[in-house]
């Protein structure tokens, strides 16, 4: 194995151990939690190595980085998640490679995603990104809709041609009542997921937890964790 492959294999093994331990501590089966490796800022060659090491889900947050990387890796058996704030003028490109968009947070975006998905003949899975630091009707600073806006947006996605409502996503807030209380934030997301599933039973994905707080997310009931740094290393720049 190459040095980089050794390094990624060792990091993946550590993350796998953490997820397994968190599942065991929560009395959950390991198969209830899916690892998504966030490959943003890292090259396509790393994505290829991760695929060889058995990773099946990768995530990106900037279209200009993600589009060429996904094209280079189109032969790999990967599911691509888009997790960044998304401008409507990037939607056509993102729909070309993303299987899921986890950052759906406004109606304009739903309309644009639906239009491009239909045009491309693709079905795009959508997660509503929830901002737990936003006021009752605002959007979060790092994207996301306030909890009060979930129901309306979910209804729009569920009715939109070319889109599939898959669940909810959040990033632990740095400000507001949940700052520094990751597990409480993720438990709140779980409650919102329970509400959502009353009207949309199939929308059962709960995407929460990153390198620093995946244990709290698994404890709260997350079905998907998004891990970057702990697998690939500290990013050279903010991404
Ligand atoms: C970068 C990013 C992650 C991964 O963060 P790490 O701390 O590197 O694990 C997860 N989710 C989103 C939305 C991200 O932008």
CSV table of C-alpha atoms and ligand atoms in Angstrom, one decimal:
chain,number,residue,atom,x,y,z
A,1,UNK,CA,0.0,0.0,0.0
A,2,UNK,CA,1.0,3.6,-0.6
A,3,UNK,CA,1.7,5.8,2.4
A,4,UNK,CA,-1.5,7.7,1.8
A,5,UNK,CA,-3.5,4.5,1.6
A,6,UNK,CA,-1.9,3.3,4.9
A,7,UNK,CA,-2.8,6.6,6.5
A,8,UNK,CA,-6.4,6.7,5.3
A,9,UNK,CA,-6.9,3.0,6.2
A,10,UNK,CA,-5.6,3.7,9.8
A,11,UNK,CA,-7.8,6.8,10.1
A,12,UNK,CA,-10.8,5.0,8.8
A,13,UNK,CA,-10.2,2.1,11.3
A,14,UNK,CA,-10.2,4.6,14.2
A,15,UNK,CA,-13.4,6.3,13.0
A,16,UNK,CA,-15.0,2.9,12.5
A,17,UNK,CA,-14.0,2.0,16.1
A,18,UNK,CA,-15.5,5.2,17.4
A,19,UNK,CA,-18.8,4.6,15.6
A,20,UNK,CA,-19.0,1.0,16.7
A,21,UNK,CA,-18.3,2.0,20.4
A,22,UNK,CA,-20.9,4.8,20.2
A,23,UNK,CA,-23.5,2.3,18.7
A,24,UNK,CA,-22.7,-0.2,21.5
A,25,UNK,CA,-23.0,2.5,24.2
A,26,UNK,CA,-26.4,3.5,22.8
A,27,UNK,CA,-27.6,0.0,22.4
A,28,UNK,CA,-27.9,0.5,18.7
A,29,UNK,CA,-26.8,-1.9,15.9
A,30,UNK,CA,-23.7,-0.8,14.0
A,31,UNK,CA,-25.7,-1.1,10.7
A,32,UNK,CA,-28.1,1.6,11.9
A,33,UNK,CA,-25.4,4.3,11.3
A,34,UNK,CA,-23.9,5.1,7.8
A,35,UNK,CA,-20.5,6.8,7.5
A,36,UNK,CA,-20.3,9.6,5.0
A,37,UNK,CA,-16.7,10.7,4.4
A,38,UNK,CA,-16.5,14.5,3.7
A,39,UNK,CA,-13.8,14.8,1.0
A,40,UNK,CA,-14.0,18.5,0.5
A,41,UNK,CA,-10.6,20.2,-0.3
A,42,UNK,CA,-9.0,16.7,-0.8
A,43,UNK,CA,-8.1,15.4,-4.3
A,44,UNK,CA,-9.9,12.8,-6.4
A,45,UNK,CA,-7.0,10.5,-5.7
A,46,UNK,CA,-8.0,10.3,-2.1
A,47,UNK,CA,-11.6,9.6,-3.1
A,48,UNK,CA,-10.3,6.7,-5.2
A,49,UNK,CA,-8.3,5.3,-2.3
A,50,UNK,CA,-11.3,5.6,0.0
A,51,UNK,CA,-13.4,3.7,-2.5
A,52,UNK,CA,-10.8,1.0,-2.5
A,53,UNK,CA,-10.9,0.9,1.3
A,54,UNK,CA,-14.7,0.2,1.2
A,55,UNK,CA,-16.1,3.7,1.6
A,56,UNK,CA,-19.4,4.0,-0.2
A,57,UNK,CA,-20.7,7.5,0.7
A,58,UNK,CA,-18.7,10.7,0.1
A,59,UNK,CA,-19.8,14.4,0.6
A,60,UNK,CA,-18.7,17.7,-0.8
A,61,UNK,CA,-19.7,21.3,0.0
A,62,UNK,CA,-18.5,23.4,-3.0
A,63,UNK,CA,-19.6,22.7,-6.5
A,64,UNK,CA,-16.5,24.1,-8.2
A,65,UNK,CA,-14.4,21.5,-6.3
A,66,UNK,CA,-16.9,18.8,-6.3
A,67,UNK,CA,-17.9,18.7,-10.0
A,68,UNK,CA,-14.5,17.9,-11.5
A,69,UNK,CA,-13.8,15.4,-8.7
A,70,UNK,CA,-17.0,13.6,-9.2
A,71,UNK,CA,-16.3,13.5,-12.9
A,72,UNK,CA,-12.9,11.9,-12.3
A,73,UNK,CA,-14.5,9.4,-10.0
A,74,UNK,CA,-17.5,8.5,-12.0
A,75,UNK,CA,-16.4,4.9,-12.4
A,76,UNK,CA,-16.5,4.3,-8.7
A,77,UNK,CA,-19.4,2.8,-6.8
A,78,UNK,CA,-20.0,5.9,-4.7
A,79,UNK,CA,-23.0,7.8,-3.5
A,80,UNK,CA,-22.4,11.5,-3.6
A,81,UNK,CA,-23.9,13.9,-1.0
A,82,UNK,CA,-23.9,17.6,-1.4
A,83,UNK,CA,-23.7,19.3,2.0
A,84,UNK,CA,-22.8,22.9,1.4
A,85,UNK,CA,-24.8,26.1,1.0
A,86,UNK,CA,-26.2,25.9,-2.5
A,87,UNK,CA,-26.8,28.8,-4.8
A,88,UNK,CA,-29.5,28.3,-7.4
A,89,UNK,CA,-27.1,29.0,-10.3
A,90,UNK,CA,-25.0,25.9,-9.2
A,91,UNK,CA,-28.0,23.6,-9.1
A,92,UNK,CA,-27.7,22.3,-12.6
A,93,UNK,CA,-24.1,21.3,-12.1
A,94,UNK,CA,-24.8,19.7,-8.7
A,95,UNK,CA,-27.7,17.7,-10.0
A,96,UNK,CA,-25.3,16.2,-12.5
A,97,UNK,CA,-23.4,14.2,-9.9
A,98,UNK,CA,-25.2,14.5,-6.5
A,99,UNK,CA,-27.4,11.6,-5.4
A,100,UNK,CA,-28.5,13.5,-2.4
A,101,UNK,CA,-28.5,17.2,-1.4
A,102,UNK,CA,-28.5,17.6,2.4
A,103,UNK,CA,-28.7,21.3,2.4
A,104,UNK,CA,-32.2,22.1,1.2
A,105,UNK,CA,-33.3,25.2,3.1
A,106,UNK,CA,-35.6,27.3,1.0
A,107,UNK,CA,-38.4,27.0,-1.5
A,108,UNK,CA,-36.4,28.6,-4.4
A,109,UNK,CA,-33.9,25.9,-4.1
A,110,UNK,CA,-36.6,23.2,-4.2
A,111,UNK,CA,-38.0,24.6,-7.4
A,112,UNK,CA,-34.5,24.8,-9.0
A,113,UNK,CA,-33.5,21.3,-7.9
A,114,UNK,CA,-36.8,19.8,-9.2
A,115,UNK,CA,-36.5,21.5,-12.6
A,116,UNK,CA,-32.9,20.4,-13.1
A,117,UNK,CA,-33.6,16.9,-11.8
A,118,UNK,CA,-36.5,16.4,-14.2
A,119,UNK,CA,-34.4,17.8,-17.1
A,120,UNK,CA,-31.5,15.4,-16.3
A,121,UNK,CA,-33.9,12.5,-15.8
A,122,UNK,CA,-32.5,11.9,-12.3
A,123,UNK,CA,-34.1,11.5,-8.9
A,124,UNK,CA,-32.3,13.6,-6.2
A,125,UNK,CA,-32.7,12.7,-2.5
A,126,UNK,CA,-33.3,15.8,-0.4
A,127,UNK,CA,-32.6,16.4,3.3
A,128,UNK,CA,-34.0,19.6,4.9
A,129,UNK,CA,-31.1,21.4,6.6
A,130,UNK,CA,-32.3,22.6,10.0
A,131,UNK,CA,-30.7,25.6,11.7
A,132,UNK,CA,-31.1,25.2,15.4
A,133,UNK,CA,-29.6,28.6,16.0
A,134,UNK,CA,-32.1,30.5,13.9
A,135,UNK,CA,-35.0,32.5,15.2
A,136,UNK,CA,-38.5,31.0,14.6
A,137,UNK,CA,-38.7,32.0,10.9
A,138,UNK,CA,-35.2,33.0,9.9
A,139,UNK,CA,-32.5,31.0,8.2
A,140,UNK,CA,-29.3,30.0,10.0
A,141,UNK,CA,-26.0,31.8,9.5
A,142,UNK,CA,-24.5,28.7,7.9
A,143,UNK,CA,-27.7,27.8,6.0
A,144,UNK,CA,-30.6,25.8,7.2
A,145,UNK,CA,-34.3,26.6,7.9
A,146,UNK,CA,-35.6,27.3,11.4
A,147,UNK,CA,-37.6,24.3,12.9
A,148,UNK,CA,-40.8,26.2,12.2
A,149,UNK,CA,-40.2,26.1,8.4
A,150,UNK,CA,-39.5,22.4,8.1
A,151,UNK,CA,-43.1,21.2,7.5
A,152,UNK,CA,-43.8,23.6,4.6
A,153,UNK,CA,-40.5,22.9,2.9
A,154,UNK,CA,-40.9,19.1,3.3
A,155,UNK,CA,-44.3,19.3,1.7
A,156,UNK,CA,-42.8,21.2,-1.2
A,157,UNK,CA,-40.0,18.6,-1.7
A,158,UNK,CA,-42.4,15.7,-1.4
A,159,UNK,CA,-44.6,17.1,-4.1
A,160,UNK,CA,-41.8,18.2,-6.4
A,161,UNK,CA,-41.1,16.0,-9.5
A,162,UNK,CA,-37.6,14.6,-9.6
A,163,UNK,CA,-37.1,15.0,-5.9
A,164,UNK,CA,-37.4,12.5,-3.0
A,165,UNK,CA,-37.8,13.6,0.6
A,166,UNK,CA,-35.2,11.6,2.6
A,167,UNK,CA,-35.0,13.4,6.0
A,168,UNK,CA,-33.3,16.0,8.0
A,169,UNK,CA,-29.7,17.3,8.4
A,170,UNK,CA,-28.1,19.7,10.9
A,171,UNK,CA,-24.7,21.1,12.0
A,172,UNK,CA,-24.3,21.6,15.7
A,173,UNK,CA,-24.8,25.3,16.3
A,174,UNK,CA,-21.9,27.5,17.5
A,175,UNK,CA,-24.3,30.2,18.9
A,176,UNK,CA,-27.7,30.3,20.6
A,177,UNK,CA,-29.2,28.0,23.2
A,178,UNK,CA,-27.5,24.9,21.7
A,179,UNK,CA,-23.9,26.3,21.6
A,180,UNK,CA,-21.6,23.7,23.2
A,181,UNK,CA,-24.6,21.3,23.8
A,182,UNK,CA,-24.2,19.0,20.8
A,183,UNK,CA,-26.1,16.1,22.2
A,184,UNK,CA,-29.1,18.3,23.1
A,185,UNK,CA,-29.0,19.8,19.6
A,186,UNK,CA,-29.0,16.4,18.0
A,187,UNK,CA,-31.8,15.2,20.3
A,188,UNK,CA,-33.8,18.2,19.2
A,189,UNK,CA,-33.2,17.2,15.6
A,190,UNK,CA,-34.4,13.6,16.4
A,191,UNK,CA,-37.7,15.1,17.8
A,192,UNK,CA,-38.1,17.1,14.7
A,193,UNK,CA,-37.5,14.0,12.6
A,194,UNK,CA,-40.2,12.1,14.6
A,195,UNK,CA,-42.6,15.0,13.8
A,196,UNK,CA,-41.6,14.9,10.1
A,197,UNK,CA,-42.1,11.1,9.8
A,198,UNK,CA,-45.7,11.4,10.9
A,199,UNK,CA,-46.5,13.0,7.6
A,200,UNK,CA,-43.6,11.5,5.6
A,201,UNK,CA,-42.8,8.0,7.0
A,202,UNK,CA,-40.1,7.3,4.4
A,203,UNK,CA,-38.1,10.4,5.3
A,204,UNK,CA,-36.2,8.7,8.0
A,205,UNK,CA,-32.6,9.9,7.4
A,206,UNK,CA,-31.1,11.9,10.3
A,207,UNK,CA,-27.7,13.4,9.3
A,208,UNK,CA,-25.8,14.8,12.2
A,209,UNK,CA,-22.4,14.6,13.8
A,210,UNK,CA,-18.9,15.4,12.4
A,211,UNK,CA,-15.4,14.4,13.5
A,212,UNK,CA,-15.7,16.2,16.8
A,213,UNK,CA,-19.2,15.1,17.8
A,214,UNK,CA,-20.1,11.9,16.1
A,215,UNK,CA,-20.5,10.1,19.4
A,216,UNK,CA,-23.2,12.6,20.6
A,217,UNK,CA,-25.0,12.2,17.2
A,218,UNK,CA,-25.0,8.4,17.4
A,219,UNK,CA,-26.2,8.6,21.0
A,220,UNK,CA,-29.1,10.9,19.9
A,221,UNK,CA,-30.1,8.5,17.1
A,222,UNK,CA,-28.5,9.8,14.0
A,223,UNK,CA,-28.6,7.5,11.0
A,224,UNK,CA,-25.8,9.2,9.1
A,225,UNK,CA,-22.6,10.9,10.3
A,226,UNK,CA,-20.5,13.2,8.1
A,227,UNK,CA,-16.8,12.8,8.9
A,228,UNK,CA,-14.0,14.8,7.2
A,229,UNK,CA,-11.0,15.7,9.3
A,230,UNK,CA,-10.8,12.5,11.3
A,231,UNK,CA,-10.4,10.4,8.1
A,232,UNK,CA,-8.5,12.7,5.8
A,233,UNK,CA,-6.6,15.0,8.1
A,234,UNK,CA,-6.9,18.7,9.0
A,235,UNK,CA,-7.9,20.7,6.0
A,236,UNK,CA,-5.2,23.1,4.6
A,237,UNK,CA,-7.8,25.8,4.4
A,238,UNK,CA,-11.3,26.5,5.7
A,239,UNK,CA,-13.8,24.6,3.6
B,1,LIG,C1,-16.9,19.9,6.5
B,1,LIG,C2,-18.2,19.4,6.9
B,1,LIG,C3,-18.3,18.2,7.7
B,1,LIG,C4,-17.1,17.4,8.2
B,1,LIG,O1,-16.5,18.1,9.2
B,1,LIG,P1,-15.2,17.5,10.0
B,1,LIG,O2,-15.1,18.4,11.2
B,1,LIG,O3,-14.0,17.7,9.1
B,1,LIG,O4,-15.5,16.1,10.3
B,1,LIG,C5,-19.6,17.8,8.0
B,1,LIG,N1,-20.7,18.4,7.6
B,1,LIG,C6,-20.6,19.5,6.8
B,1,LIG,C7,-21.9,20.2,6.4
B,1,LIG,C8,-19.4,20.0,6.5
B,1,LIG,O5,-19.3,21.2,5.8
